[in-house]
Amino acid sequence: MNANWRAQLGRIYAAPDVGNQLARYRRALERFAALYGAGPVSVYRVPGRINLIGEHTDYQQGYVLPAALDKDILFLARRREDALVRVHNLEENAFPPREFAIAADIPPYPTGDWGNYAKGPAQLLARRAAAPLHGVDLLIAGEPPYGVPRGAGVSSSSALTVGAGLVLSELNGLGYTAAELAWLSGEAEWYVGTRGGIMDQFIAMLAQKDHALFLDCRSRGQGENGLPQFQTELVPLPQGYNLIVADTHVRHQNVRSDFNVRVAEGRIGVALLQRRYPELRYLRDLEGKDWREVEPLLPEAMTWADLDRAGIRLNELIDVRFPESAAPFRVRQRCRHIVTENQRVRQSVAALKAGDVTRFGALMNQAHASVSVDYGASCDELEIMVALARQVSGVLGARMTGAGWGGCVISLARRGCESAFIDHVRPGYHDATGIWPDIFVCQAGQGAGLVESDVVA
């Protein structure tokens, strides 16, 4: 590895990390050669992500503002002349080798098997391809401390799917754009059974260092190849600040059922509002309307009997069977969160463009209050973590990020206060909960792509 490597990695990683990253890449190349033999290798990387603001808006076709992390997963790949895909991981004890042939129908591994994250995009791309695809020899490297943290809500699983799709597309010359690959990677997650919104894949593919990405989750129509198109905009982040992610290590039970109830409450709100606004399809369609006029149209709560009287059949709005205990449905406050959160995303973009980092921090704090009180997606541990983070001098804003009911807190902090943050938050959280949190300091990183082609392993 020569000076060109150091320069290339310097465009991706912070200067103090380049030496350690060089050693990391070197270890991966040596392992690839040991597994698959010497010869040319293409090296790709895919980052994790954090959502700065815009929580629970995507499934109402709203706005989000994520950033990529400077922690990533490496994908070292060599094209094969047959359709075989061989996958190894540097952490083979946790992720055993996998092998399969690319086809339009690839039988999945058992649910939860890590190999399905490669099978999903392989099957999807094979179905869309005009000719049979070449397989690959693949090595994946996502080990700590430079890999995407697993189980922390920063999209390590989506990074695997994006990376597998990127490698197969590039080495087969399929010609997809970054945005098209983002969409296809999201669709490929149906194979795994974890399909969410589109944010994780779009920020992974389109991110730029030191920037957030504004994403409008409503499609603007189809492109020439029939894939949906979305509005995105890079938004510069202020210099001199870090993103500090604190993992509560709490994953409350019934998160999926709580999430489904929130989805239902939003759809009930839309059904009620359509009687006044027939053109409305999603809550994002309320943009530009005065919430003071909208709010009286939405009841604070609705029982099952209220739904019947209103002629609303919940099973027609969402394909989930709810228990009687799901009611009352808190329609007004859930809708209020989504409407005001969309406004906060827009206001955050304006604040960041103006360099008003104090305003952005305040909007983060407001977003947490909204998702906690109006959306009811927080928990005691998240509230403790947020309160501790805000006590640290240099923290401008802190809020829960992700689906909620556990998971992570994201803080915007002046560079230089990281030690004080860790020294205060880590023991304070342990004293209050008995749990030691994981805390990692990040900067907004570069999106996925090719690092170097035809490297000799």
Short mmCIF file of C-alpha atoms in Angstrom, two decimals:
data_model
loop_
_atom_site.label_atom_id
_atom_site.label_comp_id
_atom_site.label_asym_id
_atom_site.label_seq_id
_atom_site.Cartn_x
_atom_site.Cartn_y
_atom_site.Cartn_z
CA MET A 1 0.00 0.00 0.00
CA ASN A 2 1.59 3.24 -1.16
CA ALA A 3 1.22 6.99 -0.63
CA ASN A 4 -1.81 7.03 -2.90
CA TRP A 5 -3.62 4.91 -0.35
CA ARG A 6 -2.88 7.39 2.43
CA ALA A 7 -4.16 10.24 0.27
CA GLN A 8 -7.28 8.32 -0.70
CA LEU A 9 -8.11 7.40 2.89
CA GLY A 10 -7.44 10.99 3.92
CA ARG A 11 -10.35 12.04 1.74
CA ILE A 12 -12.62 9.64 3.62
CA TYR A 13 -11.46 9.63 7.23
CA ALA A 14 -10.33 12.26 9.73
CA ALA A 15 -6.57 12.87 9.60
CA PRO A 16 -5.79 11.32 13.03
CA ASP A 17 -7.46 8.05 11.96
CA VAL A 18 -5.71 7.53 8.62
CA GLY A 19 -2.79 5.54 10.02
CA ASN A 20 -5.06 3.11 11.86
CA GLN A 21 -7.30 2.82 8.82
CA LEU A 22 -4.29 1.95 6.65
CA ALA A 23 -3.46 -0.89 9.03
CA ARG A 24 -7.09 -2.01 8.98
CA TYR A 25 -7.23 -2.11 5.18
CA ARG A 26 -3.88 -3.92 5.06
CA ARG A 27 -5.15 -6.65 7.42
CA ALA A 28 -8.25 -7.10 5.29
CA LEU A 29 -6.23 -7.41 2.07
CA GLU A 30 -3.91 -9.96 3.64
CA ARG A 31 -6.88 -12.01 4.83
CA PHE A 32 -8.50 -11.84 1.38
CA ALA A 33 -5.33 -13.20 -0.23
CA ALA A 34 -5.18 -16.01 2.33
CA LEU A 35 -8.79 -16.97 1.60
CA TYR A 36 -9.01 -16.54 -2.15
CA GLY A 37 -5.43 -16.32 -3.41
CA ALA A 38 -3.28 -13.48 -4.68
CA GLY A 39 -4.52 -11.19 -7.42
CA PRO A 40 -6.46 -7.98 -8.06
CA VAL A 41 -9.13 -6.93 -5.56
CA SER A 42 -11.66 -4.09 -5.57
CA VAL A 43 -12.25 -2.43 -2.20
CA TYR A 44 -15.58 -0.79 -1.32
CA ARG A 45 -16.95 0.70 1.89
CA VAL A 46 -20.41 1.48 3.27
CA PRO A 47 -21.00 3.70 6.34
CA GLY A 48 -23.52 3.50 9.14
CA ARG A 49 -25.91 6.36 9.70
CA ILE A 50 -27.58 8.49 12.35
CA ASN A 51 -30.76 10.49 11.93
CA LEU A 52 -30.19 14.04 13.14
CA ILE A 53 -33.87 15.03 13.06
CA GLY A 54 -37.06 13.76 11.44
CA GLU A 55 -38.31 10.80 13.48
CA HIS A 56 -41.33 8.70 12.46
CA THR A 57 -42.00 10.92 9.45
CA ASP A 58 -40.87 8.64 6.63
CA TYR A 59 -43.90 6.36 6.58
CA GLN A 60 -46.11 9.44 6.25
CA GLN A 61 -44.00 10.50 3.23
CA GLY A 62 -42.35 13.26 5.25
CA TYR A 63 -38.84 14.65 5.63
CA VAL A 64 -35.71 13.30 7.31
CA LEU A 65 -32.21 14.70 7.88
CA PRO A 66 -29.69 11.89 8.44
CA ALA A 67 -25.90 11.89 8.26
CA ALA A 68 -23.48 9.06 7.55
CA LEU A 69 -21.08 8.05 10.30
CA ASP A 70 -17.34 7.81 9.89
CA LYS A 71 -17.63 4.16 10.96
CA ASP A 72 -18.07 1.74 8.09
CA ILE A 73 -17.99 -1.79 6.73
CA LEU A 74 -15.39 -2.77 4.13
CA PHE A 75 -16.20 -5.05 1.19
CA LEU A 76 -13.23 -6.61 -0.62
CA ALA A 77 -14.35 -8.31 -3.81
CA ARG A 78 -13.10 -10.14 -6.88
CA ARG A 79 -15.37 -11.07 -9.78
CA ARG A 80 -15.76 -14.75 -10.64
CA GLU A 81 -16.49 -16.27 -14.03
CA ASP A 82 -19.35 -18.39 -12.66
CA ALA A 83 -22.44 -17.40 -10.64
CA LEU A 84 -21.06 -18.46 -7.26
CA VAL A 85 -20.91 -16.00 -4.36
CA ARG A 86 -18.49 -16.88 -1.58
CA VAL A 87 -18.66 -14.67 1.51
CA HIS A 88 -16.23 -14.56 4.41
CA ASN A 89 -16.12 -12.20 7.37
CA LEU A 90 -13.07 -11.15 9.36
CA GLU A 91 -15.09 -12.10 12.45
CA GLU A 92 -15.72 -15.67 11.37
CA ASN A 93 -16.66 -16.92 14.84
CA ALA A 94 -19.67 -14.61 14.83
CA PHE A 95 -20.32 -14.72 11.07
CA PRO A 96 -19.49 -18.10 9.52
CA PRO A 97 -18.67 -18.38 5.80
CA ARG A 98 -21.57 -18.52 3.36
CA GLU A 99 -21.78 -19.69 -0.25
CA PHE A 100 -24.60 -19.59 -2.80
CA ALA A 101 -25.29 -19.24 -6.52
CA ILE A 102 -26.90 -16.12 -7.98
CA ALA A 103 -30.32 -16.84 -9.45
CA ALA A 104 -33.75 -15.28 -9.84
CA ASP A 105 -34.92 -17.41 -6.91
CA ILE A 106 -32.38 -17.99 -4.15
CA PRO A 107 -33.58 -20.06 -1.18
CA PRO A 108 -33.00 -18.05 2.00
CA TYR A 109 -30.96 -19.13 4.97
CA PRO A 110 -32.89 -19.48 8.25
CA THR A 111 -34.36 -16.23 9.58
CA GLY A 112 -31.68 -14.10 11.21
CA ASP A 113 -28.77 -15.61 9.29
CA TRP A 114 -26.32 -12.91 8.24
CA GLY A 115 -25.89 -14.45 4.79
CA ASN A 116 -29.39 -13.34 3.81
CA TYR A 117 -28.14 -9.74 3.59
CA ALA A 118 -26.08 -10.81 0.58
CA LYS A 119 -28.71 -13.11 -0.90
CA GLY A 120 -31.40 -10.39 -0.98
CA PRO A 121 -29.65 -7.98 -3.37
CA ALA A 122 -28.23 -10.87 -5.41
CA GLN A 123 -31.72 -12.19 -6.11
CA LEU A 124 -33.19 -8.75 -6.84
CA LEU A 125 -30.40 -7.76 -9.24
CA ALA A 126 -30.59 -11.14 -10.98
CA ARG A 127 -34.30 -10.63 -11.62
CA ARG A 128 -33.67 -7.22 -13.18
CA ALA A 129 -30.58 -8.16 -15.21
CA ALA A 130 -30.71 -8.77 -18.95
CA ALA A 131 -28.05 -11.49 -18.70
CA PRO A 132 -26.81 -13.89 -16.01
CA LEU A 133 -24.69 -12.20 -13.34
CA HIS A 134 -21.15 -13.07 -12.41
CA GLY A 135 -20.55 -14.19 -8.86
CA VAL A 136 -17.92 -12.76 -6.51
CA ASP A 137 -15.43 -13.76 -3.88
CA LEU A 138 -16.16 -11.40 -1.00
CA LEU A 139 -14.58 -10.52 2.33
CA ILE A 140 -16.47 -8.28 4.76
CA ALA A 141 -14.68 -6.34 7.50
CA GLY A 142 -16.74 -4.48 10.08
CA GLU A 143 -14.91 -5.21 13.30
CA PRO A 144 -14.65 -2.68 16.18
CA PRO A 145 -13.59 0.02 16.72
CA TYR A 146 -13.87 1.21 13.11
CA GLY A 147 -16.80 -0.90 11.93
CA VAL A 148 -20.43 0.14 12.15
CA PRO A 149 -21.56 -0.65 15.73
CA ARG A 150 -24.00 -3.55 15.72
CA GLY A 151 -27.30 -3.47 17.56
CA ALA A 152 -26.99 0.26 18.23
CA GLY A 153 -29.60 1.47 15.76
CA VAL A 154 -27.10 2.91 13.28
CA SER A 155 -28.02 0.58 10.40
CA SER A 156 -25.25 -2.00 10.36
CA SER A 157 -27.63 -4.50 8.72
CA SER A 158 -28.66 -2.04 5.99
CA ALA A 159 -24.96 -1.39 5.35
CA LEU A 160 -24.50 -5.10 4.61
CA THR A 161 -27.34 -5.09 2.08
CA VAL A 162 -26.15 -1.87 0.43
CA GLY A 163 -22.59 -3.20 0.23
CA ALA A 164 -23.55 -6.52 -1.31
CA GLY A 165 -25.72 -4.76 -3.89
CA LEU A 166 -23.01 -2.20 -4.66
CA VAL A 167 -20.36 -4.88 -5.21
CA LEU A 168 -22.56 -7.03 -7.46
CA SER A 169 -23.74 -4.03 -9.48
CA GLU A 170 -20.26 -2.58 -9.98
CA LEU A 171 -18.47 -5.82 -10.80
CA ASN A 172 -21.21 -6.76 -13.27
CA GLY A 173 -21.28 -3.33 -14.91
CA LEU A 174 -25.00 -2.84 -14.29
CA GLY A 175 -24.70 0.95 -14.40
CA TYR A 176 -27.08 1.92 -11.60
CA THR A 177 -26.73 5.38 -10.09
CA ALA A 178 -26.16 5.82 -6.36
CA ALA A 179 -29.80 6.80 -5.82
CA GLU A 180 -31.04 3.83 -7.84
CA LEU A 181 -28.87 1.45 -5.84
CA ALA A 182 -30.19 3.00 -2.65
CA TRP A 183 -33.77 2.27 -3.69
CA LEU A 184 -32.95 -1.25 -4.88
CA SER A 185 -31.10 -2.00 -1.64
CA GLY A 186 -34.17 -1.00 0.32
CA GLU A 187 -36.34 -3.26 -1.81
CA ALA A 188 -33.85 -6.10 -1.29
CA GLU A 189 -34.46 -5.93 2.45
CA TRP A 190 -37.86 -7.53 1.87
CA TYR A 191 -35.84 -10.72 1.41
CA VAL A 192 -34.55 -10.43 4.97
CA GLY A 193 -37.94 -9.39 6.32
CA THR A 194 -36.81 -6.08 7.83
CA ARG A 195 -37.99 -3.57 5.22
CA GLY A 196 -38.40 -0.11 6.72
CA GLY A 197 -38.29 3.26 4.99
CA ILE A 198 -35.76 4.50 2.46
CA MET A 199 -33.60 6.68 4.70
CA ASP A 200 -30.92 4.16 5.67
CA GLN A 201 -30.08 3.22 2.11
CA PHE A 202 -30.18 6.76 0.70
CA ILE A 203 -27.86 8.24 3.31
CA ALA A 204 -25.48 5.29 2.92
CA MET A 205 -25.19 5.86 -0.82
CA LEU A 206 -25.51 9.65 -1.17
CA ALA A 207 -23.73 11.00 1.92
CA GLN A 208 -20.88 13.46 1.71
CA LYS A 209 -18.30 14.08 4.40
CA ASP A 210 -19.23 16.91 6.82
CA HIS A 211 -22.78 17.07 5.46
CA ALA A 212 -26.25 15.90 6.36
CA LEU A 213 -28.71 14.78 3.70
CA PHE A 214 -32.19 16.25 3.43
CA LEU A 215 -34.47 13.57 2.00
CA ASP A 216 -38.07 13.98 0.94
CA CYS A 217 -39.61 10.52 1.35
CA ARG A 218 -42.27 11.16 -1.29
CA SER A 219 -41.39 9.92 -4.76
CA ARG A 220 -41.29 12.56 -7.49
CA GLY A 221 -42.19 9.97 -10.10
CA GLN A 222 -40.33 7.32 -12.05
CA GLY A 223 -37.10 7.59 -13.97
CA GLU A 224 -36.37 6.10 -17.37
CA ASN A 225 -35.68 2.69 -15.86
CA GLY A 226 -38.95 2.62 -13.93
CA LEU A 227 -37.40 3.25 -10.52
CA PRO A 228 -38.85 5.98 -8.27
CA GLN A 229 -36.96 9.24 -7.86
CA PHE A 230 -36.66 11.31 -4.69
CA GLN A 231 -35.60 14.85 -3.85
CA THR A 232 -32.37 15.06 -1.87
CA GLU A 233 -30.12 17.94 -0.85
CA LEU A 234 -26.74 17.99 0.89
CA VAL A 235 -26.71 20.30 3.90
CA PRO A 236 -23.35 21.43 5.38
CA LEU A 237 -22.77 20.68 9.04
CA PRO A 238 -20.93 23.20 11.23
CA GLN A 239 -17.19 22.86 11.68
CA GLY A 240 -15.89 22.32 15.20
CA TYR A 241 -18.66 19.98 16.34
CA ASN A 242 -18.97 16.22 16.78
CA LEU A 243 -21.89 13.85 16.90
CA ILE A 244 -21.85 11.76 20.08
CA VAL A 245 -23.95 8.60 20.04
CA ALA A 246 -24.84 7.02 23.38
CA ASP A 247 -26.41 3.56 23.34
CA THR A 248 -28.77 2.93 26.27
CA HIS A 249 -28.50 -0.85 25.77
CA VAL A 250 -32.25 -0.99 26.31
CA ARG A 251 -34.59 -2.69 23.85
CA HIS A 252 -38.04 -2.71 25.41
CA GLN A 253 -40.45 -5.53 24.66
CA ASN A 254 -43.41 -4.93 22.38
CA VAL A 255 -41.56 -2.31 20.31
CA ARG A 256 -43.06 -3.72 17.12
CA SER A 257 -46.62 -3.64 18.48
CA ASP A 258 -46.15 -0.11 19.83
CA PHE A 259 -44.78 0.97 16.46
CA ASN A 260 -47.73 -0.57 14.63
CA VAL A 261 -50.16 1.29 16.90
CA ARG A 262 -48.41 4.58 16.03
CA VAL A 263 -48.73 3.81 12.33
CA ALA A 264 -52.41 3.06 12.84
CA GLU A 265 -53.00 6.27 14.78
CA GLY A 266 -51.51 8.30 11.95
CA ARG A 267 -53.69 6.55 9.39
CA ILE A 268 -56.79 7.10 11.52
CA GLY A 269 -55.89 10.78 11.54
CA VAL A 270 -55.59 10.83 7.76
CA ALA A 271 -58.96 9.08 7.38
CA LEU A 272 -60.63 11.69 9.58
CA LEU A 273 -58.96 14.65 7.89
CA GLN A 274 -59.92 13.45 4.42
CA ARG A 275 -63.49 14.45 5.23
CA ARG A 276 -62.35 18.08 5.29
CA TYR A 277 -59.42 17.74 2.89
CA PRO A 278 -60.37 15.08 0.29
CA GLU A 279 -57.03 15.48 -1.51
CA LEU A 280 -55.05 14.50 1.59
CA ARG A 281 -53.30 11.11 1.42
CA TYR A 282 -50.55 11.45 4.04
CA LEU A 283 -49.96 13.78 6.97
CA ARG A 284 -47.20 15.50 5.01
CA ASP A 285 -49.99 16.88 2.80
CA LEU A 286 -50.89 19.20 5.69
CA GLU A 287 -47.78 21.25 4.96
CA GLY A 288 -48.78 24.87 4.56
CA LYS A 289 -52.01 24.47 6.50
CA ASP A 290 -52.54 26.15 9.87
CA TRP A 291 -52.36 23.47 12.56
CA ARG A 292 -54.78 25.49 14.69
CA GLU A 293 -57.43 24.83 12.05
CA VAL A 294 -56.51 21.17 11.71
CA GLU A 295 -56.26 20.23 15.38
CA PRO A 296 -59.99 20.48 16.25
CA LEU A 297 -60.74 17.96 13.50
CA LEU A 298 -58.79 15.29 15.37
CA PRO A 299 -60.03 13.81 18.67
CA GLU A 300 -57.56 13.47 21.52
CA ALA A 301 -58.41 9.78 21.81
CA MET A 302 -60.64 7.23 20.10
CA THR A 303 -61.96 3.96 21.46
CA TRP A 304 -62.96 1.00 19.33
CA ALA A 305 -66.56 2.19 19.63
CA ASP A 306 -65.52 5.65 18.44
CA LEU A 307 -63.91 4.11 15.37
CA ASP A 308 -67.09 2.18 14.61
CA ARG A 309 -69.23 5.30 14.94
CA ALA A 310 -66.85 7.16 12.62
CA GLY A 311 -67.08 4.37 10.06
CA ILE A 312 -63.34 3.64 10.29
CA ARG A 313 -62.32 0.00 9.79
CA LEU A 314 -58.81 -0.27 11.12
CA ASN A 315 -58.09 -3.52 9.29
CA GLU A 316 -58.66 -1.62 6.03
CA LEU A 317 -56.02 0.98 6.99
CA ILE A 318 -53.26 -1.35 8.19
CA ASP A 319 -52.81 -5.09 7.79
CA VAL A 320 -52.28 -5.76 11.49
CA ARG A 321 -54.65 -7.33 14.01
CA PHE A 322 -54.73 -5.23 17.17
CA PRO A 323 -55.83 -6.38 20.63
CA GLU A 324 -58.59 -4.57 22.49
CA SER A 325 -55.90 -3.08 24.74
CA ALA A 326 -54.49 -1.07 21.81
CA ALA A 327 -57.21 1.54 22.40
CA PRO A 328 -57.57 4.35 23.17
CA PHE A 329 -55.86 5.61 20.04
CA ARG A 330 -54.18 8.99 20.72
CA VAL A 331 -54.86 10.43 17.31
CA ARG A 332 -54.37 14.17 17.80
CA GLN A 333 -51.01 14.09 19.54
CA ARG A 334 -49.54 11.46 17.21
CA CYS A 335 -50.50 13.52 14.17
CA ARG A 336 -49.24 16.69 15.83
CA HIS A 337 -45.80 15.14 16.24
CA ILE A 338 -45.52 14.17 12.58
CA VAL A 339 -46.74 17.54 11.31
CA THR A 340 -44.47 19.56 13.61
CA GLU A 341 -41.51 17.22 13.05
CA ASN A 342 -41.69 17.86 9.32
CA GLN A 343 -41.61 21.57 10.11
CA ARG A 344 -38.57 21.08 12.36
CA VAL A 345 -36.70 19.27 9.59
CA ARG A 346 -37.30 22.20 7.23
CA GLN A 347 -36.29 24.67 9.95
CA SER A 348 -33.15 22.63 10.70
CA VAL A 349 -32.06 22.78 7.07
CA ALA A 350 -32.50 26.56 7.11
CA ALA A 351 -30.60 26.90 10.40
CA LEU A 352 -27.67 24.79 9.21
CA LYS A 353 -27.43 26.66 5.92
CA ALA A 354 -27.32 29.89 7.91
CA GLY A 355 -24.64 28.50 10.24
CA ASP A 356 -26.99 28.86 13.23
CA VAL A 357 -25.88 25.82 15.20
CA THR A 358 -27.55 27.06 18.39
CA ARG A 359 -30.90 27.10 16.63
CA PHE A 360 -30.31 23.61 15.28
CA GLY A 361 -29.49 22.34 18.77
CA ALA A 362 -32.72 23.86 20.08
CA LEU A 363 -34.68 22.13 17.31
CA MET A 364 -33.11 18.80 18.31
CA ASN A 365 -34.32 19.38 21.86
CA GLN A 366 -37.80 20.27 20.64
CA ALA A 367 -37.86 17.15 18.48
CA HIS A 368 -37.11 15.00 21.50
CA ALA A 369 -39.89 16.58 23.53
CA SER A 370 -42.31 15.95 20.68
CA VAL A 371 -41.37 12.32 20.05
CA SER A 372 -41.41 11.67 23.79
CA VAL A 373 -44.61 13.46 24.83
CA ASP A 374 -46.73 13.57 21.67
CA TYR A 375 -45.56 10.35 20.03
CA GLY A 376 -44.91 8.38 23.20
CA ALA A 377 -41.87 6.64 21.75
CA SER A 378 -39.40 7.28 24.56
CA CYS A 379 -38.72 5.37 27.78
CA ASP A 380 -37.20 6.07 31.20
CA GLU A 381 -33.69 5.14 30.11
CA LEU A 382 -33.77 7.43 27.09
CA GLU A 383 -35.04 10.30 29.24
CA ILE A 384 -32.20 9.75 31.72
CA MET A 385 -29.62 9.67 28.92
CA VAL A 386 -30.97 12.83 27.27
CA ALA A 387 -31.01 14.71 30.58
CA LEU A 388 -27.42 13.69 31.37
CA ALA A 389 -26.20 14.67 27.91
CA ARG A 390 -27.74 18.13 28.16
CA GLN A 391 -25.96 18.72 31.47
CA VAL A 392 -22.55 18.63 29.75
CA SER A 393 -21.11 22.02 28.84
CA GLY A 394 -20.70 22.18 25.08
CA VAL A 395 -23.74 20.06 24.20
CA LEU A 396 -26.13 22.13 22.10
CA GLY A 397 -28.84 19.53 21.61
CA ALA A 398 -29.64 15.92 22.48
CA ARG A 399 -32.50 13.64 21.53
CA MET A 400 -33.43 10.03 21.02
CA THR A 401 -32.82 8.74 17.52
CA GLY A 402 -34.34 5.76 15.79
CA ALA A 403 -37.66 4.05 16.39
CA GLY A 404 -37.53 4.65 20.14
CA TRP A 405 -38.54 2.65 23.22
CA GLY A 406 -34.82 2.16 23.77
CA GLY A 407 -31.83 2.52 21.49
CA CYS A 408 -29.61 5.56 21.17
CA VAL A 409 -29.35 9.24 22.00
CA ILE A 410 -27.61 11.58 19.54
CA SER A 411 -25.94 14.73 20.87
CA LEU A 412 -24.46 17.67 18.99
CA ALA A 413 -21.39 18.74 20.94
CA ARG A 414 -18.56 21.22 20.55
CA ARG A 415 -15.33 19.49 19.67
CA GLY A 416 -13.19 19.12 22.75
CA CYS A 417 -15.90 18.21 25.26
CA GLU A 418 -15.92 14.50 24.41
CA SER A 419 -14.02 13.41 27.52
CA ALA A 420 -16.23 15.50 29.78
CA PHE A 421 -19.28 14.00 28.09
CA ILE A 422 -18.12 10.43 28.62
CA ASP A 423 -16.95 11.09 32.19
CA HIS A 424 -20.34 12.56 33.11
CA VAL A 425 -22.83 10.51 31.10
CA ARG A 426 -21.38 7.03 31.44
CA PRO A 427 -21.27 6.77 35.26
CA GLY A 428 -24.39 8.89 35.64
CA TYR A 429 -26.40 6.56 33.44
CA HIS A 430 -25.01 3.51 35.23
CA ASP A 431 -25.88 4.96 38.62
CA ALA A 432 -29.46 5.58 37.49
CA THR A 433 -30.08 2.34 35.59
CA GLY A 434 -27.43 -0.21 36.51
CA ILE A 435 -26.44 -0.37 32.83
CA TRP A 436 -23.11 0.70 31.35
CA PRO A 437 -23.80 2.53 28.07
CA ASP A 438 -21.63 2.48 24.98
CA ILE A 439 -20.62 5.96 23.82
CA PHE A 440 -18.86 6.70 20.55
CA VAL A 441 -17.79 9.99 19.03
CA CYS A 442 -18.41 10.47 15.32
CA GLN A 443 -18.18 12.96 12.53
CA ALA A 444 -20.42 13.08 9.48
CA GLY A 445 -18.78 10.68 7.05
CA GLN A 446 -18.52 9.93 3.36
CA GLY A 447 -21.11 7.80 1.57
CA ALA A 448 -20.59 4.36 0.11
CA GLY A 449 -18.42 3.72 -2.89
CA LEU A 450 -15.27 2.32 -4.40
CA VAL A 451 -12.11 3.04 -2.42
CA GLU A 452 -9.67 1.44 -4.86
CA SER A 453 -9.91 -1.02 -7.76
CA ASP A 454 -7.47 -3.68 -8.87
CA VAL A 455 -5.46 -3.64 -5.67
CA VAL A 456 -3.06 -6.56 -5.54
CA ALA A 457 -3.86 -8.69 -2.50
#
